[in-house]
Amino acid sequence: MPHPVIVKDDQSKFIFLSDAACELIGVNCDEVYGRTDHDLLPKEEADAIRAMDVHILATGGEELFEEQITGRDGTGRTLVTHKRRIRWLLDGVEVDLIAAELKDVTELRTAERVLRESEEHHRSLIELHPQTPWIASADGEVIEVGSQWTKLSGNPVTEATGRGWIRSVHPDDRDRAERAWREAVRSGQPFDIEFRIRSANCGYRWYRSRAAPRVSENGAIVRWYGLLEDVHERQLALQALRQSEQKLREHRDQLEKLVELRTAEVQQKNAELDRLLQQEREANALQRRFVAMISHEFRTPLAIIDSAAQRLTRTKSAVTSEYLAEKSDQIKGAVARMVELMESILAAGRLQSGTIEITTTETSLSALVLECADKRQQISGTHCFHLDLDNLPDKLDLDPVAFDRVFANLFSNAVKYAPHAPDVYVRGWQENGVAIISVRDGGIGMDADDLPRLFQPYFRARSATGIAGTGIGLNIVKEIVEL
């Protein structure tokens, strides 16, 4: 027989042991004939064996059971024993014997125990692990999920198998998670993705699902082994960090724009300061030239007055009325020129200081123009003013003193800059509720390049070289009209 065999009599004395049985127990067969288990084993083990023998002899049945024995060397053995009663003719007498077939399963039970302990060990690790393990088939169907699934989702583990797990994924993440899992199953590449899962309290938490395939020797995928890790706090921290970075970027962009704006403002202010400084320099230069010009302008009429007075003084003979009229006209013309200069200077000063006041009253504009033309005609007898003022309104609200200064400057220029063109044309009309006065002469004109600076104070065109003037007349005209 392939397994050890022992035969005992009704007193449990050994009457036969196969070689395999002797090797199993660790004895010489001749040593144990006629002896019992009490001679070989500890009392408790021997008592249990004797009790089973008595039971089988009494019932005539057979038993298959597992028992523990201690060998003579002190090592324990686990045996599967098949024990039964047999009848045997011994010396012509039929007797009852015990036949036992033994199978040593010590190594098998040891291996099973080690395996159970290992399984319990790994199961304990899995149960205590904060992550949720899961297993899927080669085609991507989930076949097993850790018990933590119920705790994190509030759903039974069975509902996560197959493709059921996708129902717990947030609707916004569902398509992305399914596509990633299908691609991993198709390509055999590791699976790693983060998505939200509905929790037991009906909210959603972020989880990271990772899986790697186990392949056979021929390279075919056998199983997928994965873990589900709660990364909700980390995801919230990352989102907060991204939002903070976004705010920092926006703040940085705002600062950069603010710096650019402030830099542009500083550059603009510097440019404006440079312009104002240059303008101030030009104004100072213009004022110096103006002072020199004014001194010259005043010397000319003073020289005329002085010359006329000296001629009158030196005349010894009787002075004719014509002679007196001539010298008187020279003196009056020089005085008028000086008064005109003084009025222009005072008007310019009042305009620059902002102290000029405009007092309007109902006035006839045509009468005012006619009066100004007559004054200029008397001063400049060589020129003729042609007036066309019939189309002006009868009365207007204006400041007659200020406008007297306006027309005095315009008529003075018309005469001064047209020494060889005696005709000055003054026309007035109405247009869209506005009164318009045009003064035209046939004088020297001015270069196109000088036109943009026409109304600047103290500026004189290049064509005016050699002609007396202060350079403030048209500036006064412009300022008064605007006021």
mmCIF file of C-alpha atoms in Angstrom, residues 150-420:
data_model
loop_
_atom_site.group_PDB
_atom_site.id
_atom_site.type_symbol
_atom_site.label_atom_id
_atom_site.label_comp_id
_atom_site.label_asym_id
_atom_site.label_seq_id
_atom_site.Cartn_x
_atom_site.Cartn_y
_atom_site.Cartn_z
ATOM 1 C CA THR A 150 -19.021 50.911 1.289
ATOM 2 C CA LYS A 151 -17.655 53.361 3.820
ATOM 3 C CA LEU A 152 -16.510 55.924 1.275
ATOM 4 C CA SER A 153 -19.469 55.718 -1.133
ATOM 5 C CA GLY A 154 -22.305 54.411 1.040
ATOM 6 C CA ASN A 155 -23.030 51.719 -1.591
ATOM 7 C CA PRO A 156 -22.584 47.949 -1.316
ATOM 8 C CA VAL A 157 -19.381 46.499 -2.721
ATOM 9 C CA THR A 158 -21.406 44.498 -5.246
ATOM 10 C CA GLU A 159 -22.621 47.696 -6.902
ATOM 11 C CA ALA A 160 -19.038 48.660 -7.787
ATOM 12 C CA THR A 161 -18.293 45.471 -9.725
ATOM 13 C CA GLY A 162 -18.419 45.296 -13.500
ATOM 14 C CA ARG A 163 -18.932 48.866 -14.706
ATOM 15 C CA GLY A 164 -21.081 49.824 -11.738
ATOM 16 C CA TRP A 165 -18.392 51.973 -10.141
ATOM 17 C CA ILE A 166 -18.837 54.615 -12.838
ATOM 18 C CA ARG A 167 -22.302 55.473 -11.502
ATOM 19 C CA SER A 168 -20.706 56.886 -8.348
ATOM 20 C CA VAL A 169 -18.371 59.177 -10.313
ATOM 21 C CA HIS A 170 -19.248 62.884 -10.607
ATOM 22 C CA PRO A 171 -21.103 63.563 -13.899
ATOM 23 C CA ASP A 172 -18.488 66.123 -14.961
ATOM 24 C CA ASP A 173 -15.679 63.551 -14.498
ATOM 25 C CA ARG A 174 -17.487 60.441 -15.769
ATOM 26 C CA ASP A 175 -16.609 60.585 -19.477
ATOM 27 C CA ARG A 176 -12.981 61.451 -18.757
ATOM 28 C CA ALA A 177 -12.589 58.568 -16.279
ATOM 29 C CA GLU A 178 -14.239 56.037 -18.639
ATOM 30 C CA ARG A 179 -12.079 57.085 -21.585
ATOM 31 C CA ALA A 180 -8.900 56.855 -19.519
ATOM 32 C CA TRP A 181 -9.813 53.373 -18.210
ATOM 33 C CA ARG A 182 -10.707 52.064 -21.685
ATOM 34 C CA GLU A 183 -7.439 53.397 -23.081
ATOM 35 C CA ALA A 184 -5.432 51.755 -20.273
ATOM 36 C CA VAL A 185 -7.178 48.402 -20.862
ATOM 37 C CA ARG A 186 -6.572 48.681 -24.600
ATOM 38 C CA SER A 187 -2.909 49.720 -24.387
ATOM 39 C CA GLY A 188 -1.912 47.822 -21.247
ATOM 40 C CA GLN A 189 -0.325 50.970 -19.839
ATOM 41 C CA PRO A 190 -0.687 51.805 -16.121
ATOM 42 C CA PHE A 191 -3.871 53.623 -15.170
ATOM 43 C CA ASP A 192 -3.629 56.807 -13.086
ATOM 44 C CA ILE A 193 -6.370 59.443 -12.874
ATOM 45 C CA GLU A 194 -8.114 61.679 -10.345
ATOM 46 C CA PHE A 195 -11.893 62.177 -10.226
ATOM 47 C CA ARG A 196 -14.714 62.829 -7.780
ATOM 48 C CA ILE A 197 -16.862 60.104 -6.188
ATOM 49 C CA ARG A 198 -20.193 60.650 -4.507
ATOM 50 C CA SER A 199 -19.747 60.060 -0.785
ATOM 51 C CA ALA A 200 -22.150 58.545 1.728
ATOM 52 C CA ASN A 201 -23.310 62.035 2.804
ATOM 53 C CA CYS A 202 -24.307 62.838 -0.826
ATOM 54 C CA GLY A 203 -21.355 65.178 -1.341
ATOM 55 C CA TYR A 204 -18.372 64.507 -3.580
ATOM 56 C CA ARG A 205 -14.748 63.860 -2.702
ATOM 57 C CA TRP A 206 -11.662 63.663 -4.873
ATOM 58 C CA TYR A 207 -9.972 60.264 -5.297
ATOM 59 C CA ARG A 208 -6.937 59.043 -7.181
ATOM 60 C CA SER A 209 -7.404 55.682 -8.900
ATOM 61 C CA ARG A 210 -4.278 53.795 -9.957
ATOM 62 C CA ALA A 211 -3.895 50.330 -11.472
ATOM 63 C CA ALA A 212 -1.228 48.176 -13.087
ATOM 64 C CA PRO A 213 -1.685 44.955 -15.043
ATOM 65 C CA ARG A 214 -0.335 41.513 -14.098
ATOM 66 C CA VAL A 215 0.787 39.690 -17.216
ATOM 67 C CA SER A 216 1.378 36.024 -17.964
ATOM 68 C CA GLU A 217 4.599 34.531 -19.265
ATOM 69 C CA ASN A 218 3.434 35.083 -22.829
ATOM 70 C CA GLY A 219 2.733 38.778 -22.104
ATOM 71 C CA ALA A 220 -1.054 38.570 -21.943
ATOM 72 C CA ILE A 221 -2.828 40.594 -19.255
ATOM 73 C CA VAL A 222 -4.295 38.322 -16.568
ATOM 74 C CA ARG A 223 -5.573 40.795 -13.995
ATOM 75 C CA TRP A 224 -5.600 44.464 -13.133
ATOM 76 C CA TYR A 225 -4.733 45.404 -9.568
ATOM 77 C CA GLY A 226 -5.620 48.879 -8.407
ATOM 78 C CA LEU A 227 -5.916 51.226 -5.450
ATOM 79 C CA LEU A 228 -8.372 54.018 -4.758
ATOM 80 C CA GLU A 229 -6.793 56.814 -2.685
ATOM 81 C CA ASP A 230 -8.600 59.724 -1.031
ATOM 82 C CA VAL A 231 -6.867 62.915 -2.260
ATOM 83 C CA HIS A 232 -9.672 65.346 -1.472
ATOM 84 C CA GLU A 233 -7.706 67.551 0.928
ATOM 85 C CA ARG A 234 -4.707 67.602 -1.386
ATOM 86 C CA GLN A 235 -6.924 68.484 -4.365
ATOM 87 C CA LEU A 236 -8.555 71.306 -2.394
ATOM 88 C CA ALA A 237 -5.103 72.527 -1.389
ATOM 89 C CA LEU A 238 -3.969 72.387 -5.040
ATOM 90 C CA GLN A 239 -7.063 74.269 -6.164
ATOM 91 C CA ALA A 240 -6.493 76.869 -3.469
ATOM 92 C CA LEU A 241 -2.844 77.088 -4.548
ATOM 93 C CA ARG A 242 -3.831 77.491 -8.204
ATOM 94 C CA GLN A 243 -6.338 80.188 -7.271
ATOM 95 C CA SER A 244 -3.696 81.900 -5.176
ATOM 96 C CA GLU A 245 -1.214 81.668 -8.048
ATOM 97 C CA GLN A 246 -3.845 83.049 -10.409
ATOM 98 C CA LYS A 247 -4.499 85.945 -8.039
ATOM 99 C CA LEU A 248 -0.756 86.511 -7.712
ATOM 100 C CA ARG A 249 -0.396 86.507 -11.504
ATOM 101 C CA GLU A 250 -3.301 88.930 -11.815
ATOM 102 C CA HIS A 251 -1.792 91.092 -9.075
ATOM 103 C CA ARG A 252 1.585 90.926 -10.807
ATOM 104 C CA ASP A 253 -0.011 91.847 -14.138
ATOM 105 C CA GLN A 254 -1.839 94.715 -12.455
ATOM 106 C CA LEU A 255 1.388 95.862 -10.841
ATOM 107 C CA GLU A 256 3.180 95.639 -14.178
ATOM 108 C CA LYS A 257 0.415 97.606 -15.851
ATOM 109 C CA LEU A 258 0.451 100.100 -12.983
ATOM 110 C CA VAL A 259 4.236 100.399 -13.241
ATOM 111 C CA GLU A 260 3.926 100.844 -17.006
ATOM 112 C CA LEU A 261 1.197 103.414 -16.479
ATOM 113 C CA ARG A 262 3.159 105.252 -13.808
ATOM 114 C CA THR A 263 6.300 105.050 -15.941
ATOM 115 C CA ALA A 264 4.383 106.434 -18.902
ATOM 116 C CA GLU A 265 2.955 109.156 -16.670
ATOM 117 C CA VAL A 266 6.417 110.004 -15.353
ATOM 118 C CA GLN A 267 7.797 110.035 -18.896
ATOM 119 C CA GLN A 268 4.860 112.136 -20.007
ATOM 120 C CA LYS A 269 5.377 114.516 -17.096
ATOM 121 C CA ASN A 270 9.105 114.664 -17.814
ATOM 122 C CA ALA A 271 8.335 115.372 -21.440
ATOM 123 C CA GLU A 272 5.817 117.996 -20.356
ATOM 124 C CA LEU A 273 8.354 119.496 -17.971
ATOM 125 C CA ASP A 274 10.927 119.510 -20.752
ATOM 126 C CA ARG A 275 8.374 121.128 -23.032
ATOM 127 C CA LEU A 276 7.424 123.672 -20.410
ATOM 128 C CA LEU A 277 11.087 124.324 -19.654
ATOM 129 C CA GLN A 278 11.774 124.803 -23.331
ATOM 130 C CA GLN A 279 8.661 126.935 -23.620
ATOM 131 C CA GLU A 280 9.814 128.962 -20.634
ATOM 132 C CA ARG A 281 13.204 129.402 -22.228
ATOM 133 C CA GLU A 282 11.571 130.456 -25.465
ATOM 134 C CA ALA A 283 9.209 132.752 -23.561
ATOM 135 C CA ASN A 284 12.140 134.295 -21.723
ATOM 136 C CA ALA A 285 13.956 134.766 -24.990
ATOM 137 C CA LEU A 286 10.812 136.203 -26.552
ATOM 138 C CA GLN A 287 10.309 138.509 -23.593
ATOM 139 C CA ARG A 288 13.905 139.694 -23.847
ATOM 140 C CA ARG A 289 13.392 140.357 -27.539
ATOM 141 C CA PHE A 290 10.035 141.951 -26.686
ATOM 142 C CA VAL A 291 11.629 144.293 -24.165
ATOM 143 C CA ALA A 292 14.279 145.215 -26.690
ATOM 144 C CA MET A 293 11.598 145.667 -29.334
ATOM 145 C CA ILE A 294 9.374 147.738 -27.050
ATOM 146 C CA SER A 295 12.261 149.982 -26.099
ATOM 147 C CA HIS A 296 12.910 150.465 -29.800
ATOM 148 C CA GLU A 297 9.212 150.995 -30.499
ATOM 149 C CA PHE A 298 9.003 153.653 -27.784
ATOM 150 C CA ARG A 299 12.194 155.391 -28.912
ATOM 151 C CA THR A 300 10.814 155.891 -32.438
ATOM 152 C CA PRO A 301 7.696 157.938 -31.490
ATOM 153 C CA LEU A 302 9.680 159.733 -28.767
ATOM 154 C CA ALA A 303 12.276 160.668 -31.359
ATOM 155 C CA ILE A 304 9.501 161.988 -33.606
ATOM 156 C CA ILE A 305 8.058 164.087 -30.758
ATOM 157 C CA ASP A 306 11.508 165.345 -29.796
ATOM 158 C CA SER A 307 12.373 166.234 -33.396
ATOM 159 C CA ALA A 308 9.082 168.093 -33.941
ATOM 160 C CA ALA A 309 9.513 170.000 -30.672
ATOM 161 C CA GLN A 310 13.105 170.982 -31.511
ATOM 162 C CA ARG A 311 12.054 172.204 -34.969
ATOM 163 C CA LEU A 312 9.359 174.340 -33.421
ATOM 164 C CA THR A 313 11.878 175.700 -30.910
ATOM 165 C CA ARG A 314 14.501 176.530 -33.545
ATOM 166 C CA THR A 315 12.078 178.288 -35.880
ATOM 167 C CA LYS A 316 12.899 182.018 -35.716
ATOM 168 C CA SER A 317 10.576 183.327 -38.343
ATOM 169 C CA ALA A 318 6.825 183.476 -38.091
ATOM 170 C CA VAL A 319 5.293 179.996 -37.885
ATOM 171 C CA THR A 320 2.578 179.324 -40.373
ATOM 172 C CA SER A 321 -0.568 177.455 -39.472
ATOM 173 C CA GLU A 322 0.297 174.729 -41.981
ATOM 174 C CA TYR A 323 3.680 174.257 -40.353
ATOM 175 C CA LEU A 324 2.112 174.015 -36.914
ATOM 176 C CA ALA A 325 -0.521 171.575 -38.191
ATOM 177 C CA GLU A 326 2.200 169.385 -39.725
ATOM 178 C CA LYS A 327 4.265 169.251 -36.523
ATOM 179 C CA SER A 328 1.133 168.820 -34.415
ATOM 180 C CA ASP A 329 0.036 165.855 -36.541
ATOM 181 C CA GLN A 330 3.497 164.314 -36.161
ATOM 182 C CA ILE A 331 3.363 164.712 -32.396
ATOM 183 C CA LYS A 332 -0.223 163.390 -32.149
ATOM 184 C CA GLY A 333 0.623 160.419 -34.370
ATOM 185 C CA ALA A 334 3.666 159.564 -32.239
ATOM 186 C CA VAL A 335 1.640 159.899 -29.052
ATOM 187 C CA ALA A 336 -1.144 157.710 -30.494
ATOM 188 C CA ARG A 337 1.459 155.085 -31.391
ATOM 189 C CA MET A 338 2.824 155.184 -27.824
ATOM 190 C CA VAL A 339 -0.681 154.947 -26.351
ATOM 191 C CA GLU A 340 -1.417 152.032 -28.633
ATOM 192 C CA LEU A 341 1.774 150.285 -27.502
ATOM 193 C CA MET A 342 0.914 150.906 -23.868
ATOM 194 C CA GLU A 343 -2.624 149.600 -24.325
ATOM 195 C CA SER A 344 -1.314 146.446 -25.992
ATOM 196 C CA ILE A 345 1.211 145.840 -23.222
ATOM 197 C CA LEU A 346 -1.373 146.410 -20.494
ATOM 198 C CA ALA A 347 -3.933 144.179 -22.248
ATOM 199 C CA ALA A 348 -1.370 141.406 -22.626
ATOM 200 C CA GLY A 349 -0.478 141.664 -18.943
ATOM 201 C CA ARG A 350 -4.114 141.526 -17.858
ATOM 202 C CA LEU A 351 -4.718 138.494 -20.090
ATOM 203 C CA GLN A 352 -1.691 136.617 -18.731
ATOM 204 C CA SER A 353 -2.593 137.388 -15.109
ATOM 205 C CA GLY A 354 -6.270 136.575 -15.629
ATOM 206 C CA THR A 355 -7.392 139.943 -14.283
ATOM 207 C CA ILE A 356 -9.134 141.140 -17.425
ATOM 208 C CA GLU A 357 -12.895 141.433 -17.051
ATOM 209 C CA ILE A 358 -15.436 141.188 -19.845
ATOM 210 C CA THR A 359 -18.447 143.420 -19.288
ATOM 211 C CA THR A 360 -21.050 142.982 -22.008
ATOM 212 C CA THR A 361 -23.623 145.567 -22.991
ATOM 213 C CA GLU A 362 -26.016 145.919 -25.901
ATOM 214 C CA THR A 363 -23.839 147.484 -28.611
ATOM 215 C CA SER A 364 -23.990 148.145 -32.333
ATOM 216 C CA LEU A 365 -21.165 146.087 -33.803
ATOM 217 C CA SER A 366 -21.200 147.935 -37.097
ATOM 218 C CA ALA A 367 -20.915 151.307 -35.317
ATOM 219 C CA LEU A 368 -18.016 149.972 -33.245
ATOM 220 C CA VAL A 369 -16.183 148.762 -36.368
ATOM 221 C CA LEU A 370 -16.829 152.071 -38.140
ATOM 222 C CA GLU A 371 -15.429 154.048 -35.183
ATOM 223 C CA CYS A 372 -12.274 151.918 -35.024
ATOM 224 C CA ALA A 373 -11.778 152.301 -38.780
ATOM 225 C CA ASP A 374 -12.097 156.098 -38.509
ATOM 226 C CA LYS A 375 -9.462 156.205 -35.737
ATOM 227 C CA ARG A 376 -7.052 154.194 -37.828
ATOM 228 C CA GLN A 377 -7.834 156.279 -40.904
ATOM 229 C CA GLN A 378 -6.831 159.413 -38.995
ATOM 230 C CA ILE A 379 -3.559 157.825 -37.825
ATOM 231 C CA SER A 380 -2.756 156.241 -41.178
ATOM 232 C CA GLY A 381 -3.897 158.752 -43.772
ATOM 233 C CA THR A 382 -2.277 156.812 -46.597
ATOM 234 C CA HIS A 383 -4.785 153.927 -46.384
ATOM 235 C CA CYS A 384 -8.447 153.692 -47.238
ATOM 236 C CA PHE A 385 -10.915 151.427 -45.400
ATOM 237 C CA HIS A 386 -13.764 149.989 -47.482
ATOM 238 C CA LEU A 387 -16.589 148.904 -45.149
ATOM 239 C CA ASP A 388 -19.451 146.518 -45.964
ATOM 240 C CA LEU A 389 -21.365 146.118 -42.692
ATOM 241 C CA ASP A 390 -25.020 146.266 -43.744
ATOM 242 C CA ASN A 391 -25.614 142.555 -43.112
ATOM 243 C CA LEU A 392 -24.554 142.655 -39.447
ATOM 244 C CA PRO A 393 -27.266 142.494 -36.746
ATOM 245 C CA ASP A 394 -28.370 145.806 -35.284
ATOM 246 C CA LYS A 395 -27.421 145.069 -31.667
ATOM 247 C CA LEU A 396 -25.229 142.485 -29.935
ATOM 248 C CA ASP A 397 -24.242 141.832 -26.312
ATOM 249 C CA LEU A 398 -20.489 142.447 -26.219
ATOM 250 C CA ASP A 399 -17.747 144.345 -24.418
ATOM 251 C CA PRO A 400 -17.121 147.441 -26.575
ATOM 252 C CA VAL A 401 -13.795 148.263 -24.851
ATOM 253 C CA ALA A 402 -12.413 144.773 -25.445
ATOM 254 C CA PHE A 403 -13.603 144.672 -29.043
ATOM 255 C CA ASP A 404 -12.192 148.130 -29.661
ATOM 256 C CA ARG A 405 -8.825 146.576 -28.795
ATOM 257 C CA VAL A 406 -9.549 143.658 -31.177
ATOM 258 C CA PHE A 407 -10.332 145.836 -34.197
ATOM 259 C CA ALA A 408 -7.560 148.306 -33.359
ATOM 260 C CA ASN A 409 -5.023 145.452 -33.594
ATOM 261 C CA LEU A 410 -6.516 143.990 -36.766
ATOM 262 C CA PHE A 411 -6.708 147.390 -38.537
ATOM 263 C CA SER A 412 -3.190 148.312 -37.342
ATOM 264 C CA ASN A 413 -1.810 145.109 -38.846
ATOM 265 C CA ALA A 414 -3.738 145.649 -42.083
ATOM 266 C CA VAL A 415 -2.025 149.010 -42.454
ATOM 267 C CA LYS A 416 1.408 148.135 -41.069
ATOM 268 C CA TYR A 417 1.994 145.002 -43.144
ATOM 269 C CA ALA A 418 0.600 146.460 -46.391
ATOM 270 C CA PRO A 419 2.627 149.688 -46.795
ATOM 271 C CA HIS A 420 2.220 149.680 -50.583
#
